[in-house]
């Protein structure tokens, strides 16, 4: 499976007083990259109310600051698939002179959730099949 990395737009509002992307903004970038991934996986045909997700945990390891004019790519992978949860991982890179420098890595534990019934649900078979083909990007 060939997943295209997400390329976020670094907004002026993302920058803190130190001149780099604020640490909390990385979670927004992860969410955007995750939605970009799911759009590639299932497109617009998915019923998110029946087969949705909840975030149970996020973690971020910061390696290098991202600045306003940096060109960034975010790679998404899958570290673990359980019965009702899965762990997606992220690698954020800055592209400099055709080289990728790691800015941060992270992971999200996501729970499969039926929002219509307000209860957890098994990871959908379609997702499981795709996740099994998707390697971790941080291992």
JSON list of C-alpha atoms in Angstrom, two decimals:
[
{"chain": "A", "resi": 1, "resn": "UNK", "atom": "CA", "xyz": [0.00, 0.00, 0.00]},
{"chain": "A", "resi": 2, "resn": "UNK", "atom": "CA", "xyz": [1.42, 3.36, -1.04]},
{"chain": "A", "resi": 3, "resn": "UNK", "atom": "CA", "xyz": [0.35, 6.10, 1.39]},
{"chain": "A", "resi": 4, "resn": "UNK", "atom": "CA", "xyz": [1.20, 9.65, 0.32]},
{"chain": "A", "resi": 5, "resn": "UNK", "atom": "CA", "xyz": [2.66, 11.68, 3.21]},
{"chain": "A", "resi": 6, "resn": "UNK", "atom": "CA", "xyz": [0.66, 14.63, 4.47]},
{"chain": "A", "resi": 7, "resn": "UNK", "atom": "CA", "xyz": [2.13, 18.09, 3.85]},
{"chain": "A", "resi": 8, "resn": "UNK", "atom": "CA", "xyz": [0.79, 20.58, 6.41]},
{"chain": "A", "resi": 9, "resn": "UNK", "atom": "CA", "xyz": [0.74, 24.29, 5.85]},
{"chain": "A", "resi": 10, "resn": "UNK", "atom": "CA", "xyz": [2.73, 25.94, 8.63]},
{"chain": "A", "resi": 11, "resn": "UNK", "atom": "CA", "xyz": [0.55, 28.87, 9.68]},
{"chain": "A", "resi": 12, "resn": "UNK", "atom": "CA", "xyz": [1.70, 32.00, 11.47]},
{"chain": "A", "resi": 13, "resn": "UNK", "atom": "CA", "xyz": [-0.79, 31.06, 14.23]},
{"chain": "A", "resi": 14, "resn": "UNK", "atom": "CA", "xyz": [1.17, 27.81, 14.78]},
{"chain": "A", "resi": 15, "resn": "UNK", "atom": "CA", "xyz": [4.30, 29.74, 15.80]},
{"chain": "A", "resi": 16, "resn": "UNK", "atom": "CA", "xyz": [4.99, 30.63, 19.42]},
{"chain": "A", "resi": 17, "resn": "UNK", "atom": "CA", "xyz": [7.00, 33.48, 20.95]},
{"chain": "A", "resi": 18, "resn": "UNK", "atom": "CA", "xyz": [10.25, 31.53, 20.43]},
{"chain": "A", "resi": 19, "resn": "UNK", "atom": "CA", "xyz": [9.66, 31.55, 16.65]},
{"chain": "A", "resi": 20, "resn": "UNK", "atom": "CA", "xyz": [8.96, 27.84, 16.19]},
{"chain": "A", "resi": 21, "resn": "UNK", "atom": "CA", "xyz": [5.87, 25.65, 15.94]},
{"chain": "A", "resi": 22, "resn": "UNK", "atom": "CA", "xyz": [4.32, 25.36, 19.40]},
{"chain": "A", "resi": 23, "resn": "UNK", "atom": "CA", "xyz": [4.50, 21.89, 20.95]},
{"chain": "A", "resi": 24, "resn": "UNK", "atom": "CA", "xyz": [0.69, 21.56, 21.22]},
{"chain": "A", "resi": 25, "resn": "UNK", "atom": "CA", "xyz": [0.31, 22.18, 17.47]},
{"chain": "A", "resi": 26, "resn": "UNK", "atom": "CA", "xyz": [1.98, 18.85, 16.70]},
{"chain": "A", "resi": 27, "resn": "UNK", "atom": "CA", "xyz": [-1.15, 17.03, 17.91]},
{"chain": "A", "resi": 28, "resn": "UNK", "atom": "CA", "xyz": [-3.19, 19.00, 15.38]},
{"chain": "A", "resi": 29, "resn": "UNK", "atom": "CA", "xyz": [-0.69, 18.04, 12.67]},
{"chain": "A", "resi": 30, "resn": "UNK", "atom": "CA", "xyz": [-1.00, 14.38, 13.72]},
{"chain": "A", "resi": 31, "resn": "UNK", "atom": "CA", "xyz": [-4.79, 14.62, 13.52]},
{"chain": "A", "resi": 32, "resn": "UNK", "atom": "CA", "xyz": [-4.63, 16.20, 10.06]},
{"chain": "A", "resi": 33, "resn": "UNK", "atom": "CA", "xyz": [-2.17, 13.53, 8.87]},
{"chain": "A", "resi": 34, "resn": "UNK", "atom": "CA", "xyz": [-4.41, 10.80, 10.31]},
{"chain": "A", "resi": 35, "resn": "UNK", "atom": "CA", "xyz": [-7.47, 12.17, 8.48]},
{"chain": "A", "resi": 36, "resn": "UNK", "atom": "CA", "xyz": [-5.40, 12.44, 5.28]},
{"chain": "A", "resi": 37, "resn": "UNK", "atom": "CA", "xyz": [-4.46, 8.77, 5.79]},
{"chain": "A", "resi": 38, "resn": "UNK", "atom": "CA", "xyz": [-8.07, 7.68, 6.38]},
{"chain": "A", "resi": 39, "resn": "UNK", "atom": "CA", "xyz": [-9.21, 9.58, 3.31]},
{"chain": "A", "resi": 40, "resn": "UNK", "atom": "CA", "xyz": [-6.68, 7.60, 1.25]},
{"chain": "A", "resi": 41, "resn": "UNK", "atom": "CA", "xyz": [-7.80, 4.39, 2.98]},
{"chain": "A", "resi": 42, "resn": "UNK", "atom": "CA", "xyz": [-11.60, 4.67, 2.78]},
{"chain": "A", "resi": 43, "resn": "UNK", "atom": "CA", "xyz": [-12.32, 7.90, 0.89]},
{"chain": "A", "resi": 44, "resn": "UNK", "atom": "CA", "xyz": [-15.64, 9.66, 1.46]},
{"chain": "A", "resi": 45, "resn": "UNK", "atom": "CA", "xyz": [-17.72, 6.48, 1.53]},
{"chain": "A", "resi": 46, "resn": "UNK", "atom": "CA", "xyz": [-17.21, 5.70, 5.21]},
{"chain": "A", "resi": 47, "resn": "UNK", "atom": "CA", "xyz": [-19.93, 5.98, 7.89]},
{"chain": "A", "resi": 48, "resn": "UNK", "atom": "CA", "xyz": [-17.95, 7.64, 10.70]},
{"chain": "A", "resi": 49, "resn": "UNK", "atom": "CA", "xyz": [-20.91, 7.56, 13.10]},
{"chain": "A", "resi": 50, "resn": "UNK", "atom": "CA", "xyz": [-21.03, 3.77, 12.98]},
{"chain": "A", "resi": 51, "resn": "UNK", "atom": "CA", "xyz": [-17.31, 3.07, 12.46]},
{"chain": "A", "resi": 52, "resn": "UNK", "atom": "CA", "xyz": [-15.54, 5.96, 14.13]},
{"chain": "A", "resi": 53, "resn": "UNK", "atom": "CA", "xyz": [-12.58, 6.45, 16.44]},
{"chain": "A", "resi": 54, "resn": "UNK", "atom": "CA", "xyz": [-11.76, 8.03, 19.78]},
{"chain": "A", "resi": 55, "resn": "UNK", "atom": "CA", "xyz": [-8.30, 9.15, 20.81]},
{"chain": "A", "resi": 56, "resn": "UNK", "atom": "CA", "xyz": [-7.22, 7.34, 23.99]},
{"chain": "A", "resi": 57, "resn": "UNK", "atom": "CA", "xyz": [-3.61, 8.53, 24.13]},
{"chain": "A", "resi": 58, "resn": "UNK", "atom": "CA", "xyz": [-1.14, 10.76, 22.28]},
{"chain": "A", "resi": 59, "resn": "UNK", "atom": "CA", "xyz": [2.62, 10.96, 22.64]},
{"chain": "A", "resi": 60, "resn": "UNK", "atom": "CA", "xyz": [5.21, 13.17, 20.97]},
{"chain": "A", "resi": 61, "resn": "UNK", "atom": "CA", "xyz": [9.00, 13.10, 20.94]},
{"chain": "A", "resi": 62, "resn": "UNK", "atom": "CA", "xyz": [10.46, 16.42, 19.78]},
{"chain": "A", "resi": 63, "resn": "UNK", "atom": "CA", "xyz": [13.77, 16.21, 17.93]},
{"chain": "A", "resi": 64, "resn": "UNK", "atom": "CA", "xyz": [14.11, 19.54, 16.13]},
{"chain": "A", "resi": 65, "resn": "UNK", "atom": "CA", "xyz": [12.12, 22.77, 15.95]},
{"chain": "A", "resi": 66, "resn": "UNK", "atom": "CA", "xyz": [9.93, 23.54, 12.95]},
{"chain": "A", "resi": 67, "resn": "UNK", "atom": "CA", "xyz": [10.04, 27.15, 11.74]},
{"chain": "A", "resi": 68, "resn": "UNK", "atom": "CA", "xyz": [7.45, 29.13, 9.79]},
{"chain": "A", "resi": 69, "resn": "UNK", "atom": "CA", "xyz": [9.08, 28.74, 6.35]},
{"chain": "A", "resi": 70, "resn": "UNK", "atom": "CA", "xyz": [10.03, 25.06, 6.73]},
{"chain": "A", "resi": 71, "resn": "UNK", "atom": "CA", "xyz": [8.70, 22.49, 4.26]},
{"chain": "A", "resi": 72, "resn": "UNK", "atom": "CA", "xyz": [7.30, 19.59, 6.27]},
{"chain": "A", "resi": 73, "resn": "UNK", "atom": "CA", "xyz": [6.01, 16.08, 5.51]},
{"chain": "A", "resi": 74, "resn": "UNK", "atom": "CA", "xyz": [4.24, 13.74, 7.91]},
{"chain": "A", "resi": 75, "resn": "UNK", "atom": "CA", "xyz": [4.39, 9.98, 7.44]},
{"chain": "A", "resi": 76, "resn": "UNK", "atom": "CA", "xyz": [1.72, 7.78, 9.04]},
{"chain": "A", "resi": 77, "resn": "UNK", "atom": "CA", "xyz": [2.11, 4.13, 9.97]},
{"chain": "A", "resi": 78, "resn": "UNK", "atom": "CA", "xyz": [0.54, 1.48, 12.18]},
{"chain": "A", "resi": 79, "resn": "UNK", "atom": "CA", "xyz": [2.50, 0.11, 15.16]},
{"chain": "A", "resi": 80, "resn": "UNK", "atom": "CA", "xyz": [-0.13, -2.17, 16.68]},
{"chain": "A", "resi": 81, "resn": "UNK", "atom": "CA", "xyz": [-3.59, -3.57, 15.95]},
{"chain": "A", "resi": 82, "resn": "UNK", "atom": "CA", "xyz": [-5.70, -4.91, 18.80]},
{"chain": "A", "resi": 83, "resn": "UNK", "atom": "CA", "xyz": [-9.28, -6.13, 18.99]},
{"chain": "A", "resi": 84, "resn": "UNK", "atom": "CA", "xyz": [-10.88, -2.71, 19.55]},
{"chain": "A", "resi": 85, "resn": "UNK", "atom": "CA", "xyz": [-7.91, -0.38, 19.36]},
{"chain": "A", "resi": 86, "resn": "UNK", "atom": "CA", "xyz": [-4.88, 0.35, 17.22]},
{"chain": "A", "resi": 87, "resn": "UNK", "atom": "CA", "xyz": [-1.80, 2.53, 17.46]},
{"chain": "A", "resi": 88, "resn": "UNK", "atom": "CA", "xyz": [-0.86, 4.84, 14.63]},
{"chain": "A", "resi": 89, "resn": "UNK", "atom": "CA", "xyz": [2.59, 6.36, 14.57]},
{"chain": "A", "resi": 90, "resn": "UNK", "atom": "CA", "xyz": [3.90, 9.50, 12.93]},
{"chain": "A", "resi": 91, "resn": "UNK", "atom": "CA", "xyz": [7.22, 10.76, 11.65]},
{"chain": "A", "resi": 92, "resn": "UNK", "atom": "CA", "xyz": [7.43, 14.50, 10.99]},
{"chain": "A", "resi": 93, "resn": "UNK", "atom": "CA", "xyz": [10.30, 15.56, 8.73]},
{"chain": "A", "resi": 94, "resn": "UNK", "atom": "CA", "xyz": [11.64, 18.87, 7.51]},
{"chain": "A", "resi": 95, "resn": "UNK", "atom": "CA", "xyz": [12.72, 18.77, 3.87]},
{"chain": "A", "resi": 96, "resn": "UNK", "atom": "CA", "xyz": [16.01, 20.65, 3.38]},
{"chain": "A", "resi": 97, "resn": "UNK", "atom": "CA", "xyz": [18.01, 20.43, 0.13]},
{"chain": "A", "resi": 98, "resn": "UNK", "atom": "CA", "xyz": [16.15, 17.24, -0.89]},
{"chain": "A", "resi": 99, "resn": "UNK", "atom": "CA", "xyz": [17.06, 15.64, 2.46]},
{"chain": "A", "resi": 100, "resn": "UNK", "atom": "CA", "xyz": [14.58, 14.72, 5.20]},
{"chain": "A", "resi": 101, "resn": "UNK", "atom": "CA", "xyz": [15.50, 15.66, 8.76]},
{"chain": "A", "resi": 102, "resn": "UNK", "atom": "CA", "xyz": [13.35, 14.22, 11.55]},
{"chain": "A", "resi": 103, "resn": "UNK", "atom": "CA", "xyz": [11.61, 16.98, 13.53]},
{"chain": "A", "resi": 104, "resn": "UNK", "atom": "CA", "xyz": [9.47, 14.72, 15.71]},
{"chain": "A", "resi": 105, "resn": "UNK", "atom": "CA", "xyz": [7.95, 11.29, 16.10]},
{"chain": "A", "resi": 106, "resn": "UNK", "atom": "CA", "xyz": [4.75, 10.36, 17.84]},
{"chain": "A", "resi": 107, "resn": "UNK", "atom": "CA", "xyz": [1.93, 7.90, 18.29]},
{"chain": "A", "resi": 108, "resn": "UNK", "atom": "CA", "xyz": [-1.80, 7.83, 18.98]},
{"chain": "A", "resi": 109, "resn": "UNK", "atom": "CA", "xyz": [-3.74, 5.00, 20.56]},
{"chain": "A", "resi": 110, "resn": "UNK", "atom": "CA", "xyz": [-7.14, 5.03, 18.88]},
{"chain": "A", "resi": 111, "resn": "UNK", "atom": "CA", "xyz": [-10.25, 3.14, 19.95]},
{"chain": "A", "resi": 112, "resn": "UNK", "atom": "CA", "xyz": [-12.77, 1.93, 17.40]},
{"chain": "A", "resi": 113, "resn": "UNK", "atom": "CA", "xyz": [-16.07, 3.47, 18.46]},
{"chain": "A", "resi": 114, "resn": "UNK", "atom": "CA", "xyz": [-19.69, 3.31, 17.31]},
{"chain": "A", "resi": 115, "resn": "UNK", "atom": "CA", "xyz": [-20.92, 6.87, 17.94]},
{"chain": "A", "resi": 116, "resn": "UNK", "atom": "CA", "xyz": [-24.53, 6.00, 17.08]},
{"chain": "A", "resi": 117, "resn": "UNK", "atom": "CA", "xyz": [-24.61, 3.38, 19.85]},
{"chain": "A", "resi": 118, "resn": "UNK", "atom": "CA", "xyz": [-22.05, 5.14, 22.10]},
{"chain": "A", "resi": 119, "resn": "UNK", "atom": "CA", "xyz": [-19.91, 2.04, 22.62]},
{"chain": "A", "resi": 120, "resn": "UNK", "atom": "CA", "xyz": [-16.59, 0.59, 21.59]},
{"chain": "A", "resi": 121, "resn": "UNK", "atom": "CA", "xyz": [-16.54, -1.75, 18.63]},
{"chain": "A", "resi": 122, "resn": "UNK", "atom": "CA", "xyz": [-14.11, -4.16, 16.98]},
{"chain": "A", "resi": 123, "resn": "UNK", "atom": "CA", "xyz": [-11.63, -2.62, 14.54]},
{"chain": "A", "resi": 124, "resn": "UNK", "atom": "CA", "xyz": [-13.40, -2.89, 11.15]},
{"chain": "A", "resi": 125, "resn": "UNK", "atom": "CA", "xyz": [-12.08, -5.72, 8.96]},
{"chain": "A", "resi": 126, "resn": "UNK", "atom": "CA", "xyz": [-11.39, -3.28, 6.11]},
{"chain": "A", "resi": 127, "resn": "UNK", "atom": "CA", "xyz": [-9.14, -1.21, 8.39]},
{"chain": "A", "resi": 128, "resn": "UNK", "atom": "CA", "xyz": [-7.44, -4.28, 9.85]},
{"chain": "A", "resi": 129, "resn": "UNK", "atom": "CA", "xyz": [-6.54, -5.54, 6.36]},
{"chain": "A", "resi": 130, "resn": "UNK", "atom": "CA", "xyz": [-5.04, -2.15, 5.44]},
{"chain": "A", "resi": 131, "resn": "UNK", "atom": "CA", "xyz": [-3.23, -1.69, 8.77]},
{"chain": "A", "resi": 132, "resn": "UNK", "atom": "CA", "xyz": [-1.59, -5.11, 8.43]},
{"chain": "A", "resi": 133, "resn": "UNK", "atom": "CA", "xyz": [0.01, -3.88, 5.17]},
{"chain": "A", "resi": 134, "resn": "UNK", "atom": "CA", "xyz": [1.12, -0.59, 6.68]},
{"chain": "A", "resi": 135, "resn": "UNK", "atom": "CA", "xyz": [4.44, -0.70, 8.52]},
{"chain": "A", "resi": 136, "resn": "UNK", "atom": "CA", "xyz": [5.37, 1.42, 11.48]},
{"chain": "A", "resi": 137, "resn": "UNK", "atom": "CA", "xyz": [7.18, 4.63, 10.50]},
{"chain": "A", "resi": 138, "resn": "UNK", "atom": "CA", "xyz": [9.05, 4.98, 13.80]},
{"chain": "A", "resi": 139, "resn": "UNK", "atom": "CA", "xyz": [10.36, 1.45, 14.39]}
]
